[in-house]
Tab-separated table of C-alpha atoms in Angstrom:
chain	number	residue	atom	x	y	z
A	11	MET	CA	203.264	118.873	199.396
A	12	SER	CA	205.284	115.685	199.218
A	13	ILE	CA	205.153	113.253	196.370
A	14	PHE	CA	202.684	110.360	196.630
A	15	SER	CA	205.021	107.947	198.335
A	16	SER	CA	203.019	105.391	200.269
A	17	ILE	CA	202.058	102.610	197.859
A	18	PHE	CA	199.836	99.701	198.849
A	19	ASN	CA	199.695	96.477	196.848
A	20	LYS	CA	200.839	92.876	197.094
A	21	LYS	CA	204.013	93.368	195.083
A	22	SER	CA	205.408	96.557	196.577
A	23	LYS	CA	205.066	97.532	200.203
A	24	PRO	CA	206.977	100.447	201.745
A	25	ILE	CA	209.186	99.898	204.753
A	26	SER	CA	207.850	102.081	207.538
A	27	SER	CA	209.641	103.366	210.621
A	28	GLU	CA	207.202	101.383	212.735
A	29	GLU	CA	208.328	98.176	211.011
A	30	LEU	CA	211.972	98.882	211.742
A	31	TYR	CA	211.667	100.452	215.184
A	32	SER	CA	208.264	99.374	216.516
A	33	GLU	CA	209.269	98.002	219.924
A	34	ASP	CA	208.959	100.318	222.883
A	35	ASP	CA	211.120	98.023	224.954
A	36	ILE	CA	214.188	99.975	226.069
A	37	THR	CA	216.450	96.917	225.755
A	38	SER	CA	215.547	96.573	222.092
A	39	LEU	CA	216.231	100.258	221.463
A	40	LEU	CA	219.614	100.061	223.195
A	41	GLN	CA	220.543	97.076	221.030
A	42	LYS	CA	219.750	99.100	217.927
A	43	VAL	CA	221.784	102.024	219.267
A	44	ARG	CA	224.713	99.683	219.907
A	45	LYS	CA	224.457	98.143	216.429
A	46	LEU	CA	224.415	101.546	214.758
A	47	GLU	CA	227.277	102.727	216.991
A	48	ILE	CA	229.494	99.812	215.973
A	49	LYS	CA	228.828	100.335	212.263
A	50	THR	CA	229.110	104.112	212.082
A	51	LYS	CA	231.900	104.557	214.629
A	52	GLY	CA	233.977	102.059	212.675
A	53	LEU	CA	233.411	103.990	209.457
A	54	SER	CA	234.284	107.224	211.196
A	55	ASN	CA	237.505	105.889	212.743
A	56	HIS	CA	238.803	104.156	209.637
A	57	ILE	CA	237.537	106.378	206.831
A	58	PHE	CA	235.957	109.695	207.690
A	59	SER	CA	237.653	111.177	210.744
A	60	GLY	CA	240.700	112.502	208.876
A	61	GLU	CA	238.685	113.504	205.830
A	62	TYR	CA	236.187	115.349	208.024
A	63	HIS	CA	239.086	117.239	209.617
A	64	SER	CA	240.465	118.189	206.197
A	65	ALA	CA	237.064	119.213	204.850
A	66	PHE	CA	236.159	121.479	207.765
A	67	LYS	CA	239.011	123.708	208.834
A	68	GLY	CA	239.302	125.415	212.194
A	69	ARG	CA	239.181	129.132	212.766
A	70	GLY	CA	242.925	129.638	212.465
A	71	MET	CA	246.277	128.732	214.008
A	72	SER	CA	247.423	129.522	217.532
A	73	PHE	CA	250.851	129.340	219.135
A	74	SER	CA	251.419	126.080	221.011
A	75	GLU	CA	255.110	125.751	222.015
A	76	VAL	CA	258.703	126.024	220.845
A	77	ARG	CA	261.024	123.155	219.970
A	78	GLU	CA	264.491	122.746	218.551
A	79	TYR	CA	264.865	123.331	214.847
A	80	SER	CA	264.984	120.197	212.652
A	81	TYR	CA	266.142	119.925	209.072
A	82	GLY	CA	263.279	120.824	206.740
A	83	ASP	CA	261.449	123.124	209.173
A	84	ASP	CA	260.248	126.461	207.834
A	85	VAL	CA	262.882	129.049	208.796
A	86	ARG	CA	260.119	131.664	208.950
A	87	ASN	CA	258.934	130.031	212.177
A	88	ILE	CA	262.250	130.470	214.012
A	89	ASP	CA	261.804	132.121	217.410
A	90	TRP	CA	264.808	134.453	217.459
A	91	ASN	CA	264.484	135.384	221.135
A	92	VAL	CA	264.617	131.751	222.286
A	93	THR	CA	267.315	130.992	219.716
A	94	ALA	CA	269.501	133.814	221.079
A	95	ARG	CA	268.929	132.696	224.680
A	96	PHE	CA	269.928	129.059	224.118
A	97	ARG	CA	272.364	129.727	221.279
A	98	ALA	CA	270.655	127.075	219.156
A	99	PRO	CA	267.829	127.442	216.666
A	100	PHE	CA	264.279	126.969	218.008
A	101	ILE	CA	261.037	127.263	216.060
A	102	LYS	CA	257.505	128.165	217.056
A	103	VAL	CA	254.927	125.369	216.821
A	104	PHE	CA	251.357	126.260	215.948
A	105	GLU	CA	248.200	124.189	216.227
A	106	GLU	CA	244.814	124.542	214.604
A	107	GLU	CA	242.106	126.290	216.578
A	108	ARG	CA	239.082	124.039	216.017
A	109	GLU	CA	236.285	124.157	218.585
A	110	LEU	CA	233.825	123.785	215.722
A	111	THR	CA	230.119	123.039	216.115
A	112	LEU	CA	228.373	120.507	213.899
A	113	MET	CA	224.601	121.012	213.684
A	114	LEU	CA	222.417	118.261	212.218
A	115	LEU	CA	219.035	119.456	210.919
A	116	VAL	CA	216.907	116.336	210.582
A	117	ASP	CA	213.569	116.178	208.769
A	118	ILE	CA	211.365	113.705	210.672
A	119	SER	CA	208.132	114.454	208.787
A	120	SER	CA	206.053	111.476	207.672
A	121	SER	CA	207.631	111.266	204.217
A	122	SER	CA	210.972	110.372	205.855
A	123	LEU	CA	209.471	107.044	206.950
A	124	PHE	CA	209.203	105.792	203.389
A	125	GLY	CA	211.522	103.245	201.800
A	126	THR	CA	211.399	100.242	199.494
A	127	HIS	CA	214.899	98.768	199.832
A	128	SER	CA	216.938	97.585	202.803
A	129	LYS	CA	216.476	100.914	204.578
A	130	ASN	CA	214.041	103.810	204.566
A	131	LYS	CA	214.912	107.496	204.393
A	132	LYS	CA	214.904	107.848	208.163
A	133	SER	CA	217.314	104.967	208.763
A	134	LEU	CA	219.671	106.284	206.052
A	135	ILE	CA	219.607	109.742	207.653
A	136	SER	CA	220.287	108.149	211.059
A	137	GLU	CA	223.377	106.391	209.727
A	138	LEU	CA	224.674	109.519	207.992
A	139	CYS	CA	224.158	111.618	211.127
A	140	SER	CA	225.896	109.003	213.289
A	141	VAL	CA	228.956	108.878	211.016
A	142	LEU	CA	229.227	112.664	211.002
A	143	ALA	CA	228.710	112.897	214.773
A	144	PHE	CA	231.460	110.374	215.558
A	145	SER	CA	233.778	112.122	213.076
A	146	ALA	CA	233.064	115.432	214.807
A	147	ILE	CA	233.778	114.275	218.367
A	148	SER	CA	236.963	112.499	217.249
A	149	ASN	CA	238.089	115.960	216.090
A	150	ASN	CA	237.036	117.504	219.413
A	151	ASP	CA	234.053	119.299	217.873
A	152	LYS	CA	230.606	119.725	219.403
A	153	VAL	CA	227.480	118.141	217.923
A	154	GLY	CA	223.881	119.361	218.165
A	155	VAL	CA	220.605	118.359	216.500
A	156	ILE	CA	217.438	120.106	215.367
A	157	PHE	CA	214.549	117.709	214.661
A	158	PHE	CA	211.839	119.318	212.559
A	159	SER	CA	208.653	118.617	210.629
A	160	ASN	CA	206.297	121.507	209.970
A	161	LYS	CA	207.437	122.758	213.384
A	162	ILE	CA	210.569	122.436	215.467
A	163	GLU	CA	210.071	119.079	217.149
A	164	ARG	CA	213.139	119.008	219.365
A	165	TYR	CA	216.487	120.694	219.918
A	166	ILE	CA	219.562	118.970	221.356
A	167	ALA	CA	222.199	121.515	222.377
A	168	PRO	CA	225.751	120.989	221.024
A	169	LYS	CA	228.103	119.050	223.297
A	170	LYS	CA	231.202	116.879	223.041
A	171	GLY	CA	231.769	113.276	224.007
A	172	LYS	CA	230.777	109.721	223.150
A	173	SER	CA	227.877	109.587	225.624
A	174	HIS	CA	226.347	112.647	223.948
A	175	VAL	CA	226.615	111.031	220.499
A	176	LEU	CA	224.997	107.829	221.795
A	177	PHE	CA	222.146	109.953	223.160
A	178	ILE	CA	221.770	111.578	219.734
A	179	ILE	CA	221.711	108.155	218.033
A	180	ARG	CA	218.984	106.988	220.405
A	181	GLU	CA	216.905	110.056	219.562
A	182	LEU	CA	217.503	109.606	215.832
A	183	LEU	CA	216.193	106.038	215.969
A	184	SER	CA	213.163	106.781	218.134
A	185	SER	CA	212.118	110.226	216.845
A	186	LYS	CA	208.636	110.697	215.366
A	187	PRO	CA	206.778	113.910	214.500
A	188	GLU	CA	204.557	115.009	217.392
A	189	TYR	CA	203.182	118.304	216.127
A	190	ASN	CA	202.797	117.984	212.376
A	191	LYS	CA	203.570	115.391	209.713
A	192	GLN	CA	204.463	117.892	206.955
A	193	THR	CA	207.748	119.695	206.262
A	194	ASN	CA	208.798	123.311	206.741
A	195	ILE	CA	212.487	123.811	205.986
A	196	GLU	CA	212.226	127.583	206.341
A	197	GLU	CA	211.200	127.140	209.985
A	198	ALA	CA	214.165	124.837	210.636
A	199	LEU	CA	216.642	127.290	209.095
A	200	ARG	CA	215.198	130.222	211.036
A	201	TYR	CA	215.588	128.255	214.243
A	202	LEU	CA	219.200	127.378	213.347
A	203	ASN	CA	220.027	131.058	212.840
A	204	ALA	CA	218.343	132.022	216.110
A	205	ILE	CA	219.897	129.313	218.271
A	206	CYS	CA	223.440	129.283	216.782
A	207	LYS	CA	224.935	132.746	217.096
A	208	LYS	CA	228.392	131.639	215.941
A	209	ARG	CA	229.200	130.093	212.577
A	210	SER	CA	228.655	126.338	212.544
A	211	ILE	CA	228.837	123.404	210.126
A	212	ALA	CA	225.193	122.608	209.377
A	213	PHE	CA	223.973	119.509	207.538
A	214	LEU	CA	220.325	119.695	206.429
A	215	PHE	CA	218.785	116.243	205.843
A	216	SER	CA	215.455	116.107	204.002
A	217	ASP	CA	213.627	114.999	200.868
A	218	PHE	CA	212.928	118.764	200.491
A	219	TYR	CA	209.197	118.513	199.842
A	220	SER	CA	208.576	121.747	201.676
A	221	PHE	CA	207.099	125.214	201.437
A	222	ASP	CA	209.267	127.865	199.752
A	223	TYR	CA	212.536	128.130	201.688
A	224	GLN	CA	214.892	129.820	199.185
A	225	LYS	CA	215.262	133.108	201.083
A	226	ALA	CA	215.857	131.343	204.413
A	227	LEU	CA	218.434	129.114	202.722
A	228	GLN	CA	220.353	132.102	201.370
A	229	ILE	CA	220.418	133.763	204.813
A	230	SER	CA	221.588	130.584	206.566
A	231	ALA	CA	224.252	129.897	203.931
A	232	LYS	CA	225.833	133.303	204.605
A	233	LYS	CA	225.909	132.700	208.348
A	234	HIS	CA	226.864	129.012	208.448
A	235	ASP	CA	228.766	126.415	206.460
A	236	LEU	CA	225.563	124.795	205.201
A	237	ILE	CA	225.349	121.488	203.322
A	238	GLY	CA	222.092	119.983	202.081
A	239	VAL	CA	221.587	116.218	201.867
A	240	HIS	CA	218.701	115.284	199.567
A	241	VAL	CA	217.576	111.803	200.614
A	242	TYR	CA	215.136	109.923	198.390
A	243	ASP	CA	213.938	106.422	197.548
A	244	GLU	CA	213.909	104.910	194.066
A	245	LEU	CA	210.121	104.648	194.265
A	246	ASP	CA	210.015	108.428	194.714
A	247	LYS	CA	211.660	108.587	191.302
A	248	ASN	CA	210.295	105.674	189.275
A	249	LEU	CA	206.981	103.830	189.419
A	250	PRO	CA	207.045	100.078	188.730
A	251	ASP	CA	204.607	98.631	186.203
A	252	VAL	CA	202.274	96.786	188.607
A	253	GLY	CA	198.849	97.774	187.318
A	254	ALA	CA	196.309	99.936	189.121
A	255	ILE	CA	197.358	100.889	192.659
A	256	GLU	CA	196.119	103.235	195.330
A	257	VAL	CA	198.654	105.793	196.554
A	258	GLN	CA	198.564	108.098	199.543
A	259	ASP	CA	200.500	111.263	200.274
A	260	SER	CA	202.316	110.435	203.484
A	261	GLU	CA	202.088	114.014	204.769
A	262	THR	CA	198.635	115.205	203.639
A	263	PHE	CA	197.001	111.735	203.555
A	264	GLU	CA	195.369	112.565	200.216
A	265	THR	CA	194.711	109.358	198.233
A	266	MET	CA	194.244	108.581	194.555
A	267	TRP	CA	194.473	105.681	192.114
A	268	LEU	CA	197.240	105.394	189.519
A	269	ASN	CA	197.442	103.108	186.504
A	270	THR	CA	201.131	102.230	186.606
A	271	SER	CA	200.769	100.165	183.418
A	272	SER	CA	200.375	103.449	181.555
A	273	LYS	CA	203.695	104.662	180.186
A	274	SER	CA	202.507	108.282	180.237
A	275	VAL	CA	201.595	107.988	183.936
A	276	ARG	CA	205.031	106.571	184.791
A	277	GLU	CA	206.764	109.246	182.720
A	278	ALA	CA	204.742	112.033	184.365
A	279	TYR	CA	205.616	110.614	187.793
A	280	SER	CA	209.352	110.543	186.980
A	281	LYS	CA	209.183	114.007	185.444
A	282	ARG	CA	207.682	115.406	188.630
A	283	PHE	CA	210.545	113.989	190.689
A	284	LEU	CA	213.212	115.300	188.290
A	285	GLU	CA	211.649	118.765	188.312
A	286	HIS	CA	211.647	118.737	192.108
A	287	GLU	CA	215.288	117.602	192.169
A	288	LYS	CA	216.243	120.325	189.684
A	289	GLN	CA	214.431	122.988	191.732
A	290	THR	CA	216.150	121.863	194.935
A	291	LEU	CA	219.574	121.995	193.287
A	292	LEU	CA	218.771	125.461	191.901
A	293	TYR	CA	217.952	126.733	195.396
A	294	PHE	CA	221.302	125.516	196.730
A	295	ASN	CA	223.273	126.806	193.731
A	296	LYS	CA	221.729	130.259	194.150
A	297	SER	CA	222.746	130.158	197.815
A	298	ASN	CA	226.341	129.177	196.889
A	299	THR	CA	226.217	126.070	199.041
A	300	SER	CA	226.559	122.317	198.502
A	301	LEU	CA	223.870	119.719	197.936
A	302	ILE	CA	224.475	115.972	198.143
A	303	SER	CA	221.793	113.788	196.531
A	304	MET	CA	221.521	110.258	197.911
A	305	SER	CA	219.193	107.300	197.359
A	306	THR	CA	218.297	104.767	200.052
A	307	ASN	CA	219.879	101.991	197.961
A	308	GLU	CA	223.144	103.876	197.307
A	309	ASP	CA	226.523	103.394	198.968
A	310	TYR	CA	226.637	106.516	201.138
A	311	VAL	CA	230.287	105.837	202.065
A	312	LYS	CA	231.427	106.626	198.527
A	313	LYS	CA	229.172	109.682	198.332
A	314	LEU	CA	230.563	111.117	201.579
A	315	GLN	CA	234.146	110.378	200.541
A	316	LEU	CA	233.674	112.248	197.273
A	317	PHE	CA	232.120	115.183	199.117
A	318	PHE	CA	234.910	115.406	201.719
A	319	LYS	CA	237.592	115.180	199.024
A	320	SER	CA	235.930	117.963	197.031
A	321	ARG	CA	236.008	120.150	200.141
A	322	SER	CA	239.657	119.410	200.903
A	323	HIS	CA	241.008	120.860	197.644
């Protein structure tokens, strides 16, 4: 069950997905796609494309061509047959075999619609996915998406190309849970393993308020290069002192009243979040895979840069 994250009072109102993307008009949606494209493609081209390439290596090196030897070249790459034929030193040139597949597993359950700053969890996830997708296609990799809640909501098969990424961005901005508003990460990971027979780079975006998924995580981490991205809002972590307020669980719709003026209530609320965060990190550590924790009011550029650099060493 997710944390009580929808808070209703005069001083603090959550930003919902409907408030950000409420218009059904296709022109409005295309404008939002274009705006997100400009922002994230620019970040990818100027910051992340090279770092993405360094962080995620290809499957090996394959022979490309031969060229004349230049000072400083590795003598171990000299092609002696060609050298003997032309009576001048030639070396073999190798290139990286990439053809990697980037899979984005996106939690679109109701709790992803929550946010109290300039963006909600869903819009942050959309930006992160867009940056990664543009970085992938600039490295000639394929990109696919699995949208999930308590069920698999939609699957977009991996493809290359800008038009495919723009289609993904449109779906990221307009996606809403159709089947269930809760979260089942185990189901998403099972589907990933079933649909992707070859090893892929898989980013799992969620606030991780889900049923037990530790075993599924361990299986997926052995099969894929899996990275978790824990997205949360500051109000998930800390309650403001605004008196008595009614809160509602965004996934189960259970409601209750909280006295936020009580220090013990605020401390218990924060403790619950920290315990959840600790448990999530423990799951990923036991699976020997990475977890990035990111707030909706954080600079995700710096967080991604640090992650890519840590992978490059």
